[in-house]
Coordinates of N, CA, C and O in Angstrom, one line a residue:
R190 N 0.8 -1.2 0.0 CA 0.0 0.0 0.0 C 0.9 1.3 0.0 O 0.5 2.3 -0.6
V191 N 2.0 1.2 0.6 CA 2.9 2.4 0.6 C 3.4 2.7 -0.8 O 3.5 3.8 -1.2
H192 N 3.7 1.6 -1.5 CA 4.2 1.8 -2.9 C 3.1 2.5 -3.8 O 3.5 3.4 -4.6
G193 N 1.9 2.2 -3.6 CA 0.8 2.8 -4.4 C 0.7 4.3 -4.0 O 0.4 5.1 -4.9
T194 N 0.8 4.7 -2.8 CA 0.8 6.1 -2.4 C 1.9 6.9 -3.0 O 1.7 8.0 -3.5
K195 N 3.1 6.3 -3.0 CA 4.2 7.0 -3.7 C 4.0 7.2 -5.2 O 4.4 8.2 -5.7
R196 N 3.4 6.2 -5.8 CA 3.1 6.3 -7.2 C 2.1 7.4 -7.5 O 2.3 8.2 -8.4
V197 N 1.1 7.5 -6.6 CA 0.1 8.6 -6.8 C 0.7 10.0 -6.6 O 0.5 10.9 -7.3
A198 N 1.6 10.1 -5.5 CA 2.3 11.3 -5.3 C 3.2 11.7 -6.4 O 3.3 12.8 -6.8
A199 N 3.9 10.7 -7.0 CA 4.8 11.0 -8.1 C 4.0 11.4 -9.4 O 4.4 12.3 -10.1
A200 N 2.8 10.8 -9.6 CA 2.0 11.2 -10.7 C 1.5 12.6 -10.5 O 1.4 13.4 -11.5
V201 N 1.1 13.0 -9.3 CA 0.6 14.3 -9.0 C 1.7 15.3 -9.2 O 1.6 16.4 -9.8
M202 N 2.9 15.0 -8.8 CA 4.1 15.9 -8.9 C 4.4 16.0 -10.4 O 4.8 17.1 -10.8
N203 N 4.3 15.0 -11.2 CA 4.6 15.1 -12.6 C 3.6 16.0 -13.3 O 3.9 16.7 -14.3
K204 N 2.3 16.0 -12.8 CA 1.3 16.9 -13.4 C 1.5 18.3 -13.0 O 1.2 19.2 -13.7
L205 N 2.0 18.5 -11.7 CA 2.1 19.9 -11.2 C 3.4 20.6 -11.6 O 3.5 21.8 -11.6
A206 N 4.4 19.8 -12.0 CA 5.7 20.4 -12.4 C 5.6 21.4 -13.5 O 6.1 22.5 -13.4
P207 N 4.9 21.1 -14.6 CA 4.8 22.1 -15.7 C 4.0 23.3 -15.3 O 4.4 24.5 -15.7
I208 N 3.0 23.2 -14.4 CA 2.3 24.4 -13.9 C 3.2 25.2 -13.1 O 3.2 26.5 -13.2
A209 N 4.0 24.6 -12.2 CA 4.9 25.3 -11.4 C 6.0 26.1 -12.2 O 6.3 27.2 -12.0
N210 N 6.4 25.4 -13.3 CA 7.4 26.1 -14.2 C 6.8 27.3 -14.9 O 7.5 28.3 -15.0
R211 N 5.6 27.1 -15.3 CA 4.9 28.3 -16.0 C 4.7 29.4 -15.0 O 4.9 30.6 -15.3
L212 N 4.3 29.1 -13.8 CA 4.1 30.2 -12.8 C 5.4 30.9 -12.4 O 5.5 32.1 -12.2
A213 N 6.5 30.1 -12.4 CA 7.8 30.7 -12.1 C 8.2 31.7 -13.3 O 8.7 32.8 -13.1
G214 N 7.9 31.3 -14.5 CA 8.1 32.2 -15.7 C 7.3 33.4 -15.6 O 7.8 34.5 -15.9
V215 N 6.0 33.3 -15.2 CA 5.2 34.4 -15.1 C 5.7 35.4 -14.0 O 5.7 36.6 -14.2
G216 N 6.1 34.8 -12.9 CA 6.7 35.6 -11.8 C 7.9 36.4 -12.3 O 8.1 37.6 -12.0
A217 N 8.8 35.8 -13.0 CA 10.0 36.4 -13.5 C 9.6 37.5 -14.5 O 10.2 38.6 -14.5
G218 N 8.6 37.3 -15.3 CA 8.1 38.3 -16.2 C 7.5 39.5 -15.5 O 7.8 40.7 -15.9
V219 N 6.8 39.3 -14.4 CA 6.2 40.4 -13.7 C 7.4 41.2 -13.0 O 7.3 42.5 -13.1
I220 N 8.4 40.6 -12.5 CA 9.5 41.3 -11.9 C 10.2 42.1 -12.9 O 10.6 43.3 -12.7
N221 N 10.5 41.5 -14.1 CA 11.2 42.2 -15.1 C 10.4 43.4 -15.6 O 10.9 44.5 -15.9
G222 N 9.1 43.2 -15.8 CA 8.2 44.3 -16.2 C 8.2 45.4 -15.2 O 8.2 46.6 -15.6
S223 N 8.2 45.1 -13.9 CA 8.1 46.2 -12.9 C 9.5 46.9 -12.9 O 9.5 48.1 -12.7
F224 N 10.6 46.3 -13.2 CA 11.9 47.0 -13.2 C 11.9 47.9 -14.5 O 12.4 49.0 -14.4
R225 N 11.3 47.4 -15.6 CA 11.2 48.3 -16.8 C 10.4 49.5 -16.5 O 10.7 50.6 -16.9
I226 N 9.2 49.3 -15.9 CA 8.3 50.4 -15.5 C 9.1 51.4 -14.6 O 9.0 52.6 -14.8
A227 N 9.7 50.9 -13.6 CA 10.4 51.8 -12.7 C 11.5 52.6 -13.4 O 11.7 53.8 -13.1
S228 N 12.3 51.9 -14.2 CA 13.4 52.6 -14.9 C 12.9 53.7 -15.9 O 13.5 54.7 -16.1
S229 N 11.7 53.4 -16.6 CA 11.2 54.4 -17.5 C 10.5 55.5 -16.8 O 10.4 56.6 -17.3
A230 N 10.0 55.3 -15.6 CA 9.3 56.3 -14.9 C 10.2 57.2 -14.1 O 9.8 58.3 -13.7
S231 N 11.4 56.8 -13.8 CA 12.3 57.6 -13.0 C 12.6 59.0 -13.5 O 12.7 59.9 -12.7
P232 N 12.8 59.2 -14.8 CA 13.0 60.6 -15.2 C 11.7 61.5 -14.9 O 11.9 62.7 -14.6
Y233 N 10.5 61.0 -15.1 CA 9.3 61.7 -14.8 C 9.2 62.0 -13.3 O 8.8 63.1 -12.9
V234 N 9.5 61.1 -12.5 CA 9.5 61.3 -11.1 C 10.5 62.3 -10.6 O 10.2 63.2 -9.8
A235 N 11.7 62.3 -11.2 CA 12.7 63.3 -10.9 C 12.3 64.7 -11.3 O 12.5 65.6 -10.6
S236 N 11.7 64.8 -12.5 CA 11.2 66.1 -13.0 C 10.1 66.6 -12.1 O 10.1 67.8 -11.7
G237 N 9.2 65.7 -11.7 CA 8.1 66.1 -10.8 C 8.6 66.6 -9.4 O 8.1 67.6 -8.9
L238 N 9.6 65.9 -8.9 CA 10.1 66.3 -7.6 C 10.9 67.6 -7.6 O 10.8 68.4 -6.7
S239 N 11.6 67.8 -8.7 CA 12.3 69.1 -8.8 C 11.3 70.3 -9.0 O 11.5 71.3 -8.4
K240 N 10.2 70.0 -9.7 CA 9.2 71.1 -9.8 C 8.5 71.3 -8.5 O 8.1 72.4 -8.2
A241 N 8.2 70.2 -7.8 CA 7.5 70.3 -6.5 C 8.4 71.1 -5.5 O 7.8 71.8 -4.7
R242 N 9.7 70.9 -5.5 CA 10.5 71.7 -4.6 C 10.4 73.2 -4.8 O 10.4 74.0 -3.9
V243 N 10.2 73.6 -6.1 CA 10.1 75.0 -6.4 C 8.6 75.5 -6.1 O 8.4 76.5 -5.5
D244 N 7.7 74.7 -6.6 CA 6.3 75.2 -6.6 C 5.6 75.0 -5.2 O 4.7 75.8 -4.9
L245 N 6.0 74.0 -4.5 CA 5.3 73.8 -3.2 C 6.0 74.3 -2.0 O 5.6 74.2 -0.9
G246 N 7.1 75.1 -2.2 CA 7.8 75.7 -1.1 C 7.1 77.0 -0.7 O 6.3 77.5 -1.4
P247 N 7.5 77.5 0.5 CA 6.9 78.7 1.0 C 7.5 79.9 0.1 O 8.5 79.8 -0.5
P248 N 6.7 81.0 0.1 CA 7.2 82.1 -0.7 C 8.5 82.7 -0.1 O 8.6 82.8 1.2
S249 N 9.4 83.2 -0.9 CA 10.6 83.8 -0.4 C 10.3 85.3 -0.2 O 9.3 85.8 -0.8
P250 N 11.2 86.0 0.5 CA 11.0 87.5 0.6 C 10.9 88.2 -0.7 O 10.3 89.2 -0.9
A251 N 11.6 87.7 -1.7 CA 11.6 88.3 -3.1 C 10.2 88.2 -3.7 O 9.9 89.0 -4.6
D252 N 9.4 87.2 -3.3 CA 8.1 87.0 -3.9 C 7.0 87.9 -3.3 O 6.0 88.1 -3.9
L253 N 7.3 88.5 -2.2 CA 6.3 89.3 -1.5 C 5.8 90.5 -2.3 O 4.6 90.8 -2.3
P254 N 6.7 91.3 -3.0 CA 6.1 92.4 -3.8 C 5.2 91.9 -5.0 O 4.2 92.5 -5.3
V255 N 5.5 90.7 -5.5 CA 4.6 90.2 -6.6 C 3.3 89.8 -6.0 O 2.2 90.0 -6.6
I256 N 3.3 89.2 -4.8 CA 2.1 88.7 -4.1 C 1.2 90.0 -3.8 O 0.0 90.0 -4.0
K257 N 1.9 91.0 -3.3 CA 1.1 92.2 -3.0 C 0.5 92.9 -4.2 O -0.7 93.3 -4.1
A258 N 1.2 92.9 -5.3 CA 0.7 93.5 -6.5 C -0.5 92.7 -7.1 O -1.5 93.2 -7.5
S259 N -0.4 91.3 -7.0 CA -1.5 90.5 -7.5 C -2.7 90.6 -6.6 O -3.9 90.6 -7.1
L260 N -2.5 90.7 -5.3 CA -3.7 90.9 -4.4 C -4.3 92.3 -4.6 O -5.6 92.4 -4.6
S261 N -3.5 93.3 -4.8 CA -4.1 94.6 -5.0 C -4.9 94.7 -6.4 O -5.9 95.3 -6.5
K262 N -4.4 94.0 -7.4 CA -5.1 93.9 -8.7 C -6.4 93.1 -8.5 O -7.4 93.6 -9.1
A263 N -6.4 92.1 -7.7 CA -7.7 91.3 -7.5 C -8.7 92.2 -6.8 O -9.9 92.2 -7.1
V264 N -8.2 92.9 -5.8 CA -9.2 93.8 -5.0 C -9.7 94.9 -6.0 O -10.9 95.2 -5.9
K265 N -8.8 95.5 -6.8 CA -9.3 96.5 -7.8 C -10.3 95.9 -8.7 O -11.3 96.6 -9.1
T266 N -10.0 94.7 -9.2 CA -10.9 94.1 -10.1 C -12.3 93.9 -9.5 O -13.3 94.1 -10.2
L267 N -12.4 93.5 -8.3 CA -13.6 93.3 -7.6 C -14.3 94.6 -7.3 O -15.5 94.7 -7.4
A268 N -13.5 95.6 -6.9 CA -14.1 96.9 -6.5 C -14.7 97.7 -7.7 O -15.7 98.3 -7.6
T269 N -14.0 97.6 -8.9 CA -14.5 98.3 -10.1 C -15.5 97.5 -10.9 O -16.0 98.1 -11.9
G270 N -15.6 96.2 -10.6 CA -16.6 95.4 -11.4 C -16.0 94.9 -12.7 O -16.7 94.5 -13.6
Q271 N -14.7 94.9 -12.9 CA -14.0 94.5 -14.1 C -14.2 93.0 -14.3 O -14.0 92.4 -15.4
F272 N -14.5 92.3 -13.2 CA -14.6 90.8 -13.3 C -15.8 90.4 -14.1 O -16.0 89.3 -14.6
M273 N -16.7 91.4 -14.4 CA -17.9 91.1 -15.2 C -17.5 91.0 -16.7 O -18.3 90.5 -17.5
N274 N -16.3 91.4 -17.0 CA -15.8 91.3 -18.4 C -15.0 90.0 -18.7 O -14.5 89.8 -19.8
Y275 N -14.9 89.1 -17.7 CA -14.3 87.8 -17.9 C -15.1 87.0 -18.8 O -16.3 87.0 -18.8
T276 N -14.4 86.2 -19.6 CA -15.0 85.1 -20.4 C -15.5 84.0 -19.4 O -15.0 83.9 -18.3
V277 N -16.3 83.1 -19.9 CA -16.8 82.0 -19.1 C -15.6 81.1 -18.7 O -15.5 80.7 -17.6
K278 N -14.7 81.0 -19.6 CA -13.5 80.1 -19.3 C -12.7 80.7 -18.3 O -12.2 80.0 -17.3
E279 N -12.4 82.0 -18.3 CA -11.6 82.7 -17.3 C -12.3 82.7 -16.0 O -11.7 82.4 -14.9
A280 N -13.6 83.0 -15.9 CA -14.3 83.0 -14.7 C -14.4 81.5 -14.1 O -14.2 81.4 -12.9
G281 N -14.6 80.6 -14.9 CA -14.6 79.2 -14.4 C -13.3 78.8 -13.9 O -13.2 78.1 -12.8
T282 N -12.2 79.1 -14.5 CA -10.8 78.8 -14.0 C -10.6 79.5 -12.7 O -10.1 78.8 -11.8
K283 N -11.0 80.7 -12.5 CA -10.8 81.4 -11.3 C -11.6 80.9 -10.2 O -11.2 80.7 -9.0
V284 N -12.8 80.5 -10.5 CA -13.7 79.8 -9.5 C -13.1 78.5 -9.0 O -13.1 78.2 -7.8
L285 N -12.6 77.7 -10.0 CA -12.1 76.4 -9.6 C -10.8 76.6 -8.8 O -10.6 75.8 -7.9
V286 N -10.0 77.6 -9.1 CA -8.8 77.8 -8.3 C -9.2 78.2 -6.9 O -8.6 77.7 -5.9
G287 N -10.2 79.0 -6.7 CA -10.7 79.4 -5.4 C -11.3 78.2 -4.6 O -11.0 78.0 -3.4
V288 N -12.0 77.3 -5.3 CA -12.5 76.1 -4.7 C -11.3 75.2 -4.2 O -11.3 74.6 -3.1
E289 N -10.3 75.1 -5.1 CA -9.1 74.3 -4.7 C -8.4 74.8 -3.5 O -8.1 74.1 -2.6
I290 N -8.3 76.1 -3.4 CA -7.7 76.8 -2.2 C -8.5 76.5 -1.0 O -7.9 76.1 0.1
C291 N -9.8 76.6 -1.1 CA -10.7 76.3 0.1 C -10.5 74.8 0.5 O -10.5 74.5 1.7
C292 N -10.5 73.9 -0.5 CA -10.3 72.5 -0.1 C -9.0 72.2 0.5 O -8.9 71.4 1.5
W293 N -7.9 72.8 0.0 CA -6.6 72.6 0.7 C -6.6 73.2 2.1 O -6.0 72.6 3.0
F294 N -7.3 74.3 2.3 CA -7.3 74.9 3.6 C -8.1 74.0 4.6 O -7.7 73.7 5.7
A295 N -9.2 73.4 4.1 CA -10.0 72.5 4.9 C -9.2 71.3 5.2 O -9.3 70.8 6.4
L296 N -8.5 70.7 4.3 CA -7.7 69.5 4.5 C -6.6 69.8 5.5 O -6.3 69.0 6.4
G297 N -6.0 71.0 5.4 CA -4.9 71.4 6.4 C -5.5 71.5 7.8 O -4.9 71.2 8.8
E298 N -6.7 72.1 7.9 CA -7.4 72.2 9.2 C -7.7 70.8 9.8 O -7.5 70.6 11.0
I299 N -8.1 69.9 9.0 CA -8.4 68.5 9.4 C -7.1 67.8 9.9 O -7.1 67.2 11.0
I300 N -6.0 68.0 9.2 CA -4.7 67.4 9.6 C -4.2 68.1 10.8 O -3.7 67.4 11.7
G301 N -4.4 69.4 11.0 CA -4.0 70.1 12.2 C -4.7 69.7 13.4 O -4.2 69.6 14.5
R302 N -6.0 69.5 13.2 CA -6.9 69.1 14.4 C -6.7 67.6 14.7 O -7.1 67.2 15.8
K303 N -6.3 66.8 13.7 CA -6.2 65.4 13.8 C -7.6 64.8 14.1 O -7.8 63.8 14.7
S304 N -8.6 65.5 13.5 CA -10.0 65.0 13.6 C -10.8 65.7 12.5 O -10.5 66.8 12.2
I305 N -11.8 65.0 12.0 CA -12.6 65.6 11.0 C -13.6 66.5 11.6 O -13.9 67.5 11.0
I306 N -14.1 66.2 12.8 CA -15.1 67.1 13.4 C -14.6 67.8 14.6 O -14.2 67.2 15.5
G307 N -14.6 69.1 14.5 CA -14.2 70.0 15.7 C -12.8 69.8 16.2 O -12.0 69.1 15.7
Y308 N -12.6 70.7 17.2 CA -11.3 70.7 17.9 C -11.4 69.9 19.2 O -12.5 69.9 19.8
N309 N -10.4 69.3 19.6 CA -10.4 68.6 20.9 C -10.0 69.7 22.0 O -8.9 70.1 22.1
V310 N -11.0 70.1 22.8 CA -10.9 71.1 23.7 C -10.8 70.5 25.1 O -11.5 69.6 25.5

């Protein structure tokens, strides 16, 4: 009876061996593909990180006069009603930028509070 069990195990192993070989080949292909993706994406990631260092940093003292001028221009536009002359595309872009600023502010508040609802007092 022991010999029959060994024969069954050997038959099963003979049937499973090709499947295991195919799976090993698929695994190697996945690993090689992921290395190719990582190597082709690295220039884009490096470019994005260099742009993020510049764009996401705090304003420098040299930027303050430009910020002041743009804010005074925005106040003048609102006070004189020049915003009524915007095209729909310009107005939509400005509204979406304002909504984005509000969303980032709200997210910062949530992160600062460490809670979605209210402050822990």
